[in-house]
Short mmCIF file of C-alpha atoms in Angstrom, two decimals:
data_model
loop_
_atom_site.label_atom_id
_atom_site.label_comp_id
_atom_site.label_asym_id
_atom_site.label_seq_id
_atom_site.Cartn_x
_atom_site.Cartn_y
_atom_site.Cartn_z
CA UNK A 19 0.01 -0.07 0.03
CA UNK A 20 1.28 3.49 -0.90
CA UNK A 21 1.12 5.97 1.79
CA UNK A 22 0.28 9.89 1.62
CA UNK A 23 1.85 12.38 4.03
CA UNK A 24 -0.51 15.11 5.61
CA UNK A 25 0.90 17.91 6.97
CA UNK A 26 0.04 21.31 8.70
CA UNK A 27 2.30 24.02 10.13
CA UNK A 28 1.88 25.94 13.20
CA UNK A 29 4.03 29.16 13.30
CA UNK A 30 4.61 31.36 15.88
CA UNK A 31 5.45 35.02 15.52
CA UNK A 32 6.99 37.06 18.15
CA UNK A 33 5.51 40.81 17.08
CA UNK A 34 8.08 43.87 16.85
CA UNK A 35 6.60 46.02 19.20
CA UNK A 36 7.96 48.09 22.15
CA UNK A 37 6.02 46.76 25.03
CA UNK A 38 4.67 43.39 26.01
CA UNK A 39 1.12 42.11 25.16
CA UNK A 40 -0.57 42.73 28.56
CA UNK A 41 1.84 45.21 30.16
CA UNK A 42 4.29 47.80 29.89
CA UNK A 43 7.39 46.02 30.16
CA UNK A 44 9.95 46.73 27.33
CA UNK A 45 10.45 43.74 24.72
CA UNK A 46 14.12 43.06 24.21
CA UNK A 47 16.48 40.15 23.28
CA UNK A 48 19.85 39.65 25.10
CA UNK A 49 19.22 41.64 28.21
CA UNK A 50 20.18 40.28 31.52
CA UNK A 51 17.69 37.55 32.66
CA UNK A 52 14.63 38.80 34.52
CA UNK A 53 15.40 42.77 33.92
CA UNK A 54 11.90 43.21 32.06
CA UNK A 55 9.35 41.87 34.40
CA UNK A 56 6.44 43.54 36.33
CA UNK A 57 3.66 42.48 38.49
CA UNK A 58 1.51 41.67 35.24
CA UNK A 59 3.88 39.36 33.24
CA UNK A 60 4.74 37.58 36.56
CA UNK A 61 1.13 37.13 37.34
CA UNK A 62 1.35 38.52 41.19
CA UNK A 63 -2.24 38.83 42.90
CA UNK A 64 -4.21 41.61 41.99
CA UNK A 65 -2.35 42.65 38.90
CA UNK A 66 -4.77 43.17 35.66
CA UNK A 67 -3.74 42.98 31.92
CA UNK A 68 -4.40 45.53 29.08
CA UNK A 69 -4.15 44.76 25.56
CA UNK A 70 -1.33 46.15 23.54
CA UNK A 71 -3.16 48.34 20.62
CA UNK A 72 -0.02 48.18 18.33
CA UNK A 73 -0.24 44.35 18.57
CA UNK A 74 -3.62 44.02 17.57
CA UNK A 75 -2.84 46.55 14.61
CA UNK A 76 -0.01 43.81 13.44
CA UNK A 77 -2.15 40.80 13.68
CA UNK A 78 -4.85 42.50 11.31
CA UNK A 79 -1.90 43.55 9.12
CA UNK A 80 -0.46 40.05 8.86
CA UNK A 81 -4.00 38.61 8.57
CA UNK A 82 -4.63 40.83 5.47
CA UNK A 83 -1.36 39.63 3.92
CA UNK A 84 -2.41 36.06 4.22
CA UNK A 85 -5.50 36.64 2.76
CA UNK A 86 -8.10 36.07 5.82
CA UNK A 87 -11.02 37.10 7.04
CA UNK A 88 -11.00 39.75 9.65
CA UNK A 89 -13.49 39.01 12.38
CA UNK A 90 -15.33 42.12 13.39
CA UNK A 91 -14.83 41.24 16.91
CA UNK A 92 -12.43 38.71 19.19
CA UNK A 93 -12.41 37.54 22.36
CA UNK A 94 -9.17 36.26 24.52
CA UNK A 95 -9.19 32.92 26.45
CA UNK A 96 -7.16 31.48 28.91
CA UNK A 97 -5.46 28.29 27.90
CA UNK A 98 -4.77 26.42 31.22
CA UNK A 99 -1.92 24.04 31.52
CA UNK A 100 1.45 24.17 33.70
CA UNK A 101 4.85 24.49 33.08
CA UNK A 102 7.71 26.21 34.70
CA UNK A 103 8.15 29.28 32.37
CA UNK A 104 4.41 30.18 32.44
CA UNK A 105 4.23 32.37 35.32
CA UNK A 106 0.25 32.31 35.63
CA UNK A 107 -0.04 28.66 35.29
CA UNK A 108 -2.49 29.53 32.04
CA UNK A 109 -1.71 31.56 28.90
CA UNK A 110 -3.89 34.36 27.66
CA UNK A 111 -4.64 33.02 24.23
CA UNK A 112 -7.69 32.79 21.76
CA UNK A 113 -9.92 30.05 21.31
CA UNK A 114 -13.17 30.12 19.25
CA UNK A 115 -13.03 33.94 18.34
CA UNK A 116 -9.87 34.41 16.86
CA UNK A 117 -8.79 37.66 14.80
CA UNK A 118 -8.35 36.45 11.52
CA UNK A 119 -9.77 33.20 9.72
CA UNK A 120 -10.02 31.21 6.29
CA UNK A 121 -7.18 32.58 4.56
CA UNK A 122 -4.70 31.10 1.93
CA UNK A 123 -1.19 31.60 0.83
CA UNK A 124 0.12 30.61 -2.70
CA UNK A 125 3.68 29.20 -2.65
CA UNK A 126 5.91 28.31 -5.66
CA UNK A 127 8.74 26.09 -5.84
CA UNK A 128 10.95 25.01 -8.54
CA UNK A 129 8.35 22.32 -9.63
CA UNK A 130 5.16 23.66 -8.90
CA UNK A 131 2.80 26.09 -7.49
CA UNK A 132 0.41 25.44 -4.90
CA UNK A 133 -1.82 26.86 -2.18
CA UNK A 134 -1.88 26.21 1.51
CA UNK A 135 -4.90 27.10 3.41
CA UNK A 136 -4.75 29.27 6.48
CA UNK A 137 -7.13 28.15 9.24
CA UNK A 138 -6.56 30.75 11.84
CA UNK A 139 -4.35 33.52 12.70
CA UNK A 140 -4.81 34.24 16.45
CA UNK A 141 -3.11 36.43 19.19
CA UNK A 142 -1.54 35.09 22.32
CA UNK A 143 1.41 36.10 24.81
CA UNK A 144 4.70 34.21 24.70
CA UNK A 145 6.01 32.22 27.89
CA UNK A 146 9.48 32.73 29.29
CA UNK A 147 12.52 30.92 28.32
CA UNK A 148 13.93 28.00 30.28
CA UNK A 149 17.70 27.74 30.09
CA UNK A 150 19.14 24.05 30.87
CA UNK A 151 22.07 24.29 32.67
CA UNK A 152 24.60 21.39 31.84
CA UNK A 153 26.00 19.33 29.07
CA UNK A 154 24.85 20.38 25.58
CA UNK A 155 22.24 22.53 27.33
CA UNK A 156 19.33 19.83 26.83
CA UNK A 157 16.72 19.17 29.23
CA UNK A 158 17.60 15.36 29.49
CA UNK A 159 21.37 16.26 30.61
CA UNK A 160 20.59 19.30 32.47
CA UNK A 161 21.78 19.60 36.24
CA UNK A 162 19.21 22.28 36.66
CA UNK A 163 16.94 24.66 34.56
CA UNK A 164 16.84 28.15 35.11
CA UNK A 165 13.98 30.78 33.88
CA UNK A 166 14.29 34.12 32.70
CA UNK A 167 10.81 35.72 32.42
CA UNK A 168 12.13 38.52 30.09
CA UNK A 169 10.39 36.81 27.14
CA UNK A 170 6.89 36.01 28.94
CA UNK A 171 4.26 38.27 27.79
CA UNK A 172 5.76 39.07 24.49
CA UNK A 173 3.20 39.67 22.01
CA UNK A 174 2.87 36.43 19.97
CA UNK A 175 0.96 35.48 16.85
CA UNK A 176 -0.01 31.85 15.98
CA UNK A 177 -0.58 31.03 12.55
CA UNK A 178 -2.21 27.40 11.95
CA UNK A 179 -2.37 26.04 8.49
CA UNK A 180 -4.91 23.65 6.98
CA UNK A 181 -3.21 20.14 6.40
CA UNK A 182 -2.69 20.79 2.68
CA UNK A 183 0.83 20.05 2.52
CA UNK A 184 1.84 16.44 1.10
CA UNK A 185 5.71 16.31 1.28
CA UNK A 186 8.61 17.78 3.34
CA UNK A 187 10.17 19.64 0.56
CA UNK A 188 6.75 21.42 0.30
CA UNK A 189 6.57 22.49 3.98
CA UNK A 190 10.03 23.82 4.04
CA UNK A 191 9.16 26.03 0.94
CA UNK A 192 5.53 27.05 2.46
CA UNK A 193 7.85 27.96 5.76
CA UNK A 194 10.20 30.21 3.63
CA UNK A 195 7.07 31.71 1.96
CA UNK A 196 5.56 32.69 5.00
CA UNK A 197 8.38 33.91 6.72
CA UNK A 198 8.78 36.26 3.71
CA UNK A 199 5.33 37.35 3.82
CA UNK A 200 5.92 38.21 7.76
CA UNK A 201 9.22 39.88 7.33
CA UNK A 202 7.58 41.91 4.25
CA UNK A 203 4.57 43.22 6.38
CA UNK A 204 7.04 44.46 8.93
CA UNK A 205 5.21 43.17 11.98
CA UNK A 206 8.39 41.07 13.11
CA UNK A 207 11.77 40.47 12.09
CA UNK A 208 11.42 36.80 12.27
CA UNK A 209 14.88 35.64 12.96
CA UNK A 210 14.99 32.16 13.77
CA UNK A 211 18.35 32.06 15.67
CA UNK A 212 16.47 34.45 18.02
CA UNK A 213 13.24 32.44 18.37
CA UNK A 214 11.27 35.36 17.14
CA UNK A 215 9.71 32.87 14.63
CA UNK A 216 9.30 29.18 15.41
CA UNK A 217 7.85 26.35 13.22
CA UNK A 218 5.85 23.33 14.86
CA UNK A 219 4.68 20.34 12.30
CA UNK A 220 1.89 18.55 12.53
CA UNK A 221 2.55 15.06 10.53
CA UNK A 222 0.19 11.97 9.70
CA UNK A 223 0.09 9.41 7.14
CA UNK A 224 -2.83 7.89 5.55
CA UNK A 225 -3.40 5.44 2.32
CA UNK A 226 -2.94 6.99 -0.72
CA UNK A 227 -6.27 8.82 -2.19
CA UNK A 228 -8.27 8.01 1.32
CA UNK A 229 -10.24 11.06 2.74
CA UNK A 230 -9.88 10.07 6.26
CA UNK A 231 -6.87 11.64 8.31
CA UNK A 232 -4.48 9.52 10.32
CA UNK A 233 -3.11 10.12 13.98
CA UNK A 234 -1.19 13.08 13.86
CA UNK A 235 2.15 13.57 15.66
CA UNK A 236 3.44 17.47 16.59
CA UNK A 237 7.22 17.89 16.09
CA UNK A 238 9.03 20.67 17.65
CA UNK A 239 12.57 22.11 18.29
CA UNK A 240 13.14 22.84 14.43
CA UNK A 241 15.48 25.86 14.53
CA UNK A 242 15.95 26.06 10.71
CA UNK A 243 14.38 25.41 7.53
CA UNK A 244 16.73 22.55 6.58
CA UNK A 245 15.82 20.99 10.14
CA UNK A 246 12.08 21.40 9.49
CA UNK A 247 12.36 19.39 6.24
CA UNK A 248 14.65 16.94 7.70
CA UNK A 249 12.44 16.27 10.71
CA UNK A 250 9.22 15.94 8.85
CA UNK A 251 11.06 13.43 6.60
CA UNK A 252 12.43 11.35 9.25
CA UNK A 253 8.78 11.45 11.21
CA UNK A 254 6.93 10.28 7.61
CA UNK A 255 9.26 7.56 7.49
CA UNK A 256 9.02 6.52 11.21
CA UNK A 257 5.08 6.38 10.84
CA UNK A 258 5.51 4.29 7.73
CA UNK A 259 7.79 1.96 9.37
CA UNK A 260 5.46 1.58 12.30
CA UNK A 261 2.11 0.85 10.19
CA UNK A 262 4.01 -1.41 7.80
CA UNK A 263 4.54 -3.60 10.89
CA UNK A 264 1.50 -3.57 12.05
CA UNK A 265 1.88 -1.16 14.88
CA UNK A 266 -0.06 2.07 15.60
CA UNK A 267 0.89 5.68 15.76
CA UNK A 268 0.66 7.70 19.05
CA UNK A 269 -0.65 11.09 18.96
CA UNK A 270 1.94 12.78 21.03
CA UNK A 271 4.56 15.48 20.90
CA UNK A 272 7.73 14.37 19.58
CA UNK A 273 11.33 16.51 19.76
CA UNK A 274 13.56 16.58 16.82
CA UNK A 275 17.11 15.70 17.63
CA UNK A 276 19.42 17.39 14.78
CA UNK A 277 22.30 15.15 15.62
CA UNK A 278 20.88 11.76 15.61
CA UNK A 279 18.42 13.04 12.71
CA UNK A 280 15.37 11.20 14.64
CA UNK A 281 12.24 12.65 16.82
CA UNK A 282 12.08 11.61 20.40
CA UNK A 283 8.56 11.08 22.28
CA UNK A 284 8.33 14.08 24.61
CA UNK A 285 4.68 13.72 26.00
CA UNK A 286 1.30 12.60 24.96
CA UNK A 287 -0.46 15.35 22.81
CA UNK A 288 -2.99 17.42 24.44
CA UNK A 289 -6.54 17.79 22.86
CA UNK A 290 -8.33 21.14 23.05
CA UNK A 291 -10.36 19.97 26.10
CA UNK A 292 -7.49 19.26 28.34
CA UNK A 293 -6.53 23.06 28.33
CA UNK A 294 -9.94 23.92 29.51
CA UNK A 295 -10.28 26.83 27.80
CA UNK A 296 -12.56 29.87 29.02
CA UNK A 297 -12.96 33.50 28.07
CA UNK A 298 -10.40 35.72 29.83
CA UNK A 299 -12.47 37.47 32.55
CA UNK A 300 -10.12 40.53 32.99
CA UNK A 301 -10.29 41.64 29.50
CA UNK A 302 -13.30 42.77 27.61
CA UNK A 303 -14.45 41.46 24.05
CA UNK A 304 -12.70 43.29 21.42
CA UNK A 305 -14.60 45.22 18.49
CA UNK A 306 -12.51 46.02 15.17
CA UNK A 307 -14.13 49.31 13.12
CA UNK A 308 -14.43 48.47 9.49
CA UNK A 309 -12.40 51.68 8.71
CA UNK A 310 -9.51 50.72 10.88
CA UNK A 311 -9.25 47.22 9.05
CA UNK A 312 -9.55 49.15 5.49
CA UNK A 313 -6.56 51.38 6.75
CA UNK A 314 -4.35 48.53 7.62
CA UNK A 315 -5.43 47.34 4.01
CA UNK A 316 -4.48 50.42 2.43
CA UNK A 317 -0.88 50.18 3.67
CA UNK A 318 -0.12 46.45 2.69
CA UNK A 319 3.34 46.37 1.14
CA UNK A 320 4.11 44.92 -2.12
CA UNK A 321 3.96 41.07 -1.09
CA UNK A 322 6.43 38.12 -2.27
CA UNK A 323 4.14 36.74 -4.81
CA UNK A 324 3.14 39.69 -6.45
CA UNK A 325 7.23 40.84 -6.59
CA UNK A 326 7.80 37.60 -8.18
CA UNK A 327 5.01 37.82 -10.82
CA UNK A 328 6.32 41.41 -11.72
CA UNK A 329 9.95 40.27 -12.10
CA UNK A 330 8.86 37.80 -14.40
CA UNK A 331 6.98 40.38 -16.37
CA UNK A 332 10.47 42.22 -16.68
CA UNK A 333 12.10 39.09 -18.23
CA UNK A 334 13.78 37.95 -15.09
CA UNK A 335 13.95 33.87 -14.91
CA UNK A 336 11.79 32.23 -12.50
CA UNK A 337 14.48 31.00 -10.45
CA UNK A 338 15.98 34.54 -10.08
CA UNK A 339 12.64 36.05 -9.58
CA UNK A 340 12.04 33.80 -6.46
CA UNK A 341 15.26 34.67 -5.09
CA UNK A 342 14.70 38.45 -5.65
CA UNK A 343 11.48 38.59 -4.43
CA UNK A 344 11.86 36.87 -1.00
CA UNK A 345 15.49 38.06 -0.40
CA UNK A 346 17.08 40.55 1.87
CA UNK A 347 15.28 44.06 0.88
CA UNK A 348 18.75 45.60 0.44
CA UNK A 349 19.60 43.19 -2.56
CA UNK A 350 16.08 43.63 -3.88
CA UNK A 351 16.79 47.52 -3.89
CA UNK A 352 20.08 46.92 -5.85
CA UNK A 353 18.30 45.39 -8.54
CA UNK A 354 15.67 47.71 -8.42
CA UNK A 355 18.53 50.73 -8.40
CA UNK A 356 20.37 48.90 -11.24
CA UNK A 357 17.48 48.45 -13.75
CA UNK A 358 16.49 52.19 -13.00
CA UNK A 359 19.92 53.00 -13.83
CA UNK A 360 19.51 51.67 -17.21
CA UNK A 361 20.49 47.81 -16.74
CA UNK A 362 18.86 44.89 -18.58
CA UNK A 363 16.59 43.18 -15.79
CA UNK A 364 17.83 39.89 -16.69
CA UNK A 365 21.33 40.37 -16.63
CA UNK A 366 20.96 42.53 -13.49
CA UNK A 367 19.11 39.92 -11.77
CA UNK A 368 21.45 37.17 -12.57
CA UNK A 369 24.30 39.25 -10.96
CA UNK A 370 22.40 40.15 -7.95
CA UNK A 371 21.24 36.67 -7.25
CA UNK A 372 24.94 35.07 -8.30
CA UNK A 373 28.15 36.91 -8.24
CA UNK A 374 27.17 39.52 -5.70
CA UNK A 375 25.26 37.05 -3.74
CA UNK A 376 27.95 34.76 -3.55
CA UNK A 377 30.63 37.43 -2.75
CA UNK A 378 28.71 38.99 0.12
CA UNK A 379 28.91 35.45 1.53
CA UNK A 380 32.51 34.61 1.01
CA UNK A 381 32.97 37.95 2.63
CA UNK A 382 30.70 37.43 5.74
CA UNK A 383 29.35 40.95 5.19
CA UNK A 384 26.03 42.65 4.10
CA UNK A 385 25.56 44.91 1.25
CA UNK A 386 25.80 48.18 3.37
CA UNK A 387 29.26 46.75 4.24
CA UNK A 388 30.60 47.41 0.75
CA UNK A 389 30.82 50.45 -1.92
CA UNK A 390 28.26 48.85 -4.14
CA UNK A 391 25.17 50.40 -5.81
CA UNK A 392 22.75 50.15 -8.84
CA UNK A 393 24.42 52.60 -10.97
CA UNK A 394 27.57 50.34 -10.58
CA UNK A 395 25.70 46.79 -11.49
CA UNK A 396 23.92 48.74 -14.44
CA UNK A 397 27.51 50.17 -15.70
CA UNK A 398 29.24 46.59 -15.38
CA UNK A 399 26.22 44.76 -17.19
CA UNK A 400 26.85 47.37 -20.00
CA UNK A 401 30.21 46.77 -20.30
CA UNK A 402 29.87 43.04 -20.70
CA UNK A 403 27.08 43.53 -23.61
CA UNK A 404 29.18 46.04 -25.13
CA UNK A 405 32.20 43.59 -25.16
CA UNK A 406 34.13 45.90 -23.12
CA UNK A 407 34.99 43.21 -20.76
CA UNK A 408 34.84 39.42 -21.10
CA UNK A 409 32.22 37.68 -18.58
CA UNK A 410 35.04 36.33 -16.28
CA UNK A 411 36.76 39.57 -16.22
CA UNK A 412 33.64 41.31 -15.13
CA UNK A 413 33.64 38.93 -11.96
CA UNK A 414 37.18 40.14 -11.16
CA UNK A 415 35.95 44.03 -11.81
CA UNK A 416 32.94 43.25 -9.59
CA UNK A 417 35.25 42.25 -6.72
CA UNK A 418 37.35 45.11 -7.39
CA UNK A 419 34.26 47.47 -6.95
CA UNK A 420 33.38 45.88 -3.83
CA UNK A 421 37.03 46.54 -2.33
CA UNK A 422 36.41 50.11 -3.03
CA UNK A 423 38.93 50.24 -6.17
CA UNK A 424 36.47 52.81 -7.91
CA UNK A 425 34.04 52.45 -10.44
CA UNK A 426 33.90 49.55 -12.84
CA UNK A 427 35.46 51.30 -15.54
CA UNK A 428 38.16 52.49 -13.20
CA UNK A 429 38.81 48.87 -11.96
CA UNK A 430 38.85 47.36 -15.36
CA UNK A 431 41.25 49.80 -16.66
CA UNK A 432 43.63 49.73 -13.38
CA UNK A 433 43.51 45.93 -13.46
CA UNK A 434 44.39 45.68 -17.59
CA UNK A 435 40.94 43.76 -17.97
CA UNK A 436 39.36 45.84 -20.80
CA UNK A 437 38.93 43.37 -23.92
CA UNK A 438 41.07 43.97 -26.93
CA UNK A 439 38.60 44.69 -29.88
CA UNK A 440 40.88 46.46 -32.42
CA UNK A 441 40.04 44.76 -35.40
CA UNK A 442 43.41 45.64 -37.14
CA UNK A 443 45.09 44.25 -33.98
CA UNK A 444 43.32 41.40 -33.70
CA UNK A 445 43.58 40.20 -37.28
CA UNK A 446 47.45 40.26 -37.26
CA UNK A 447 47.29 38.23 -33.89
CA UNK A 448 45.05 35.78 -35.61
CA UNK A 449 47.66 35.54 -38.68
CA UNK A 450 50.42 34.87 -36.29
CA UNK A 451 48.55 31.94 -34.58
CA UNK A 452 47.81 30.38 -37.67
CA UNK A 453 51.42 30.82 -38.91
CA UNK A 454 52.56 29.32 -35.74
CA UNK A 455 50.00 26.32 -35.93
CA UNK A 456 50.00 25.35 -39.18
CA UNK A 457 49.07 21.49 -38.64
CA UNK A 458 46.06 22.78 -36.74
CA UNK A 459 44.83 24.89 -39.72
CA UNK A 460 45.31 22.03 -42.17
CA UNK A 461 43.22 19.75 -39.88
CA UNK A 462 40.45 22.41 -39.75
CA UNK A 463 40.69 22.71 -43.30
CA UNK A 464 40.19 18.88 -43.75
CA UNK A 465 37.05 19.05 -41.77
CA UNK A 466 38.02 18.62 -38.14
CA UNK A 467 35.75 22.15 -37.26
CA UNK A 468 36.45 21.40 -33.54
CA UNK A 469 40.24 22.79 -34.00
CA UNK A 470 38.74 26.14 -34.47
CA UNK A 471 38.39 26.39 -30.56
CA UNK A 472 42.09 25.47 -29.97
CA UNK A 473 43.09 28.28 -32.33
CA UNK A 474 40.80 30.65 -30.33
CA UNK A 475 42.36 29.72 -27.27
CA UNK A 476 45.88 30.29 -28.58
CA UNK A 477 44.76 34.04 -29.43
CA UNK A 478 43.25 34.32 -26.18
CA UNK A 479 46.17 33.09 -24.51
CA UNK A 480 48.41 35.53 -26.46
CA UNK A 481 46.13 38.49 -25.18
CA UNK A 482 46.06 37.27 -21.20
CA UNK A 483 42.28 36.77 -22.19
CA UNK A 484 41.77 40.31 -23.07
CA UNK A 485 40.71 39.47 -26.82
CA UNK A 486 36.89 39.70 -27.51
CA UNK A 487 36.09 36.00 -28.39
CA UNK A 488 33.42 36.91 -30.75
CA UNK A 489 35.63 39.12 -32.92
CA UNK A 490 38.26 36.55 -32.81
CA UNK A 491 35.89 33.84 -33.86
CA UNK A 492 34.60 35.86 -37.00
CA UNK A 493 38.18 36.78 -38.12
CA UNK A 494 39.13 33.05 -37.78
CA UNK A 495 36.28 31.86 -39.52
CA UNK A 496 36.82 34.15 -42.40
CA UNK A 497 40.76 33.15 -42.74
CA UNK A 498 40.19 29.82 -42.34
#
């Protein structure tokens, strides 16, 4: 029997606000532990929460970007469970009346384009951070666990997809697209290394073509897109092996072990009834004015999917368009500036996503650290198209520009990289090469056409690679 994976992704996004969700404590990262706490986020008796208006505005903006319907009103609930990093012993969250519902996100990969449904986008607060002290920093090997409550109460949005994904690779692509949307809307920096965006995966398998869902398992502790894909693939294999062996899958939460490349059971998966949801008595229901929602809609930026289509309309290849549409805003600006300065969009896209990006990675710097702008990219692409420098020499020119050696023309001149295109001089060189290699000339004239490549190479060597290869080919063809 063939088994079909069924995958849904739950994403937690810490919002970029100055203060926490229900109190005035500052939201920060990397400060000394327990320095941004107060009676509200520590749940001291008598303290009362007050909603953060900016956080509500941000979740509405994100919901609109994900094509969600914004409910006219919403209610906070208490989600009851105990854990050391949860000071209230409950989390203020949302249950049956979230802010955003019934959305979707179009996703594009190298092989396909597909739509993932968004079941809900709801507002809640983050927990504190547990620090496991001991070998490896893992809970199982820790000598003790310390708790930092700086993060407790940080505005947190949970985005719950429908189980529309059918492979680990598609799940990774969806997660990358979703992160790009989050960053583009400006609601969060979505930095995985800081935990400001976190992915959990719900995975099950079923007989191919069956409408029934299998028993799902939730996977946690995936701190990169690569980990997400590997963890899901590993869990699919584990469940398939279990069922094939006649065993059953247990609904549980499992921990991804990056080093061992397997998932480990953590705890039995709770259902919604286990959390004993009830309406938060200290917070009044929220009502959203229609004009407020439309105001948020009017300020939505150009999102990655629309940008991809626009770039493709400019002639940019699909792969480069996908990279540019979701890349660092600085790289996109470089591309846009290059096109505005007269560069061919295809050439500019290839340079920005190729050589520029590779050079930045080698240097381990960002674009703001090097003296490179759109005008330089446009000048470089013109030099290549006009035959003033070869493609290989252009890469050296780019490195010189990024080193601060001047404009592309100045670097090419100083490094002696300008192509030799003087027709008379090239004809003399071709004649000299043919005279020095009579056997190769005779072989070509006898029908061995591939010998011409050898002769072109001899001319290029004589000019240290500076001869215009197109002109050399034309002259050789005529002379031969």
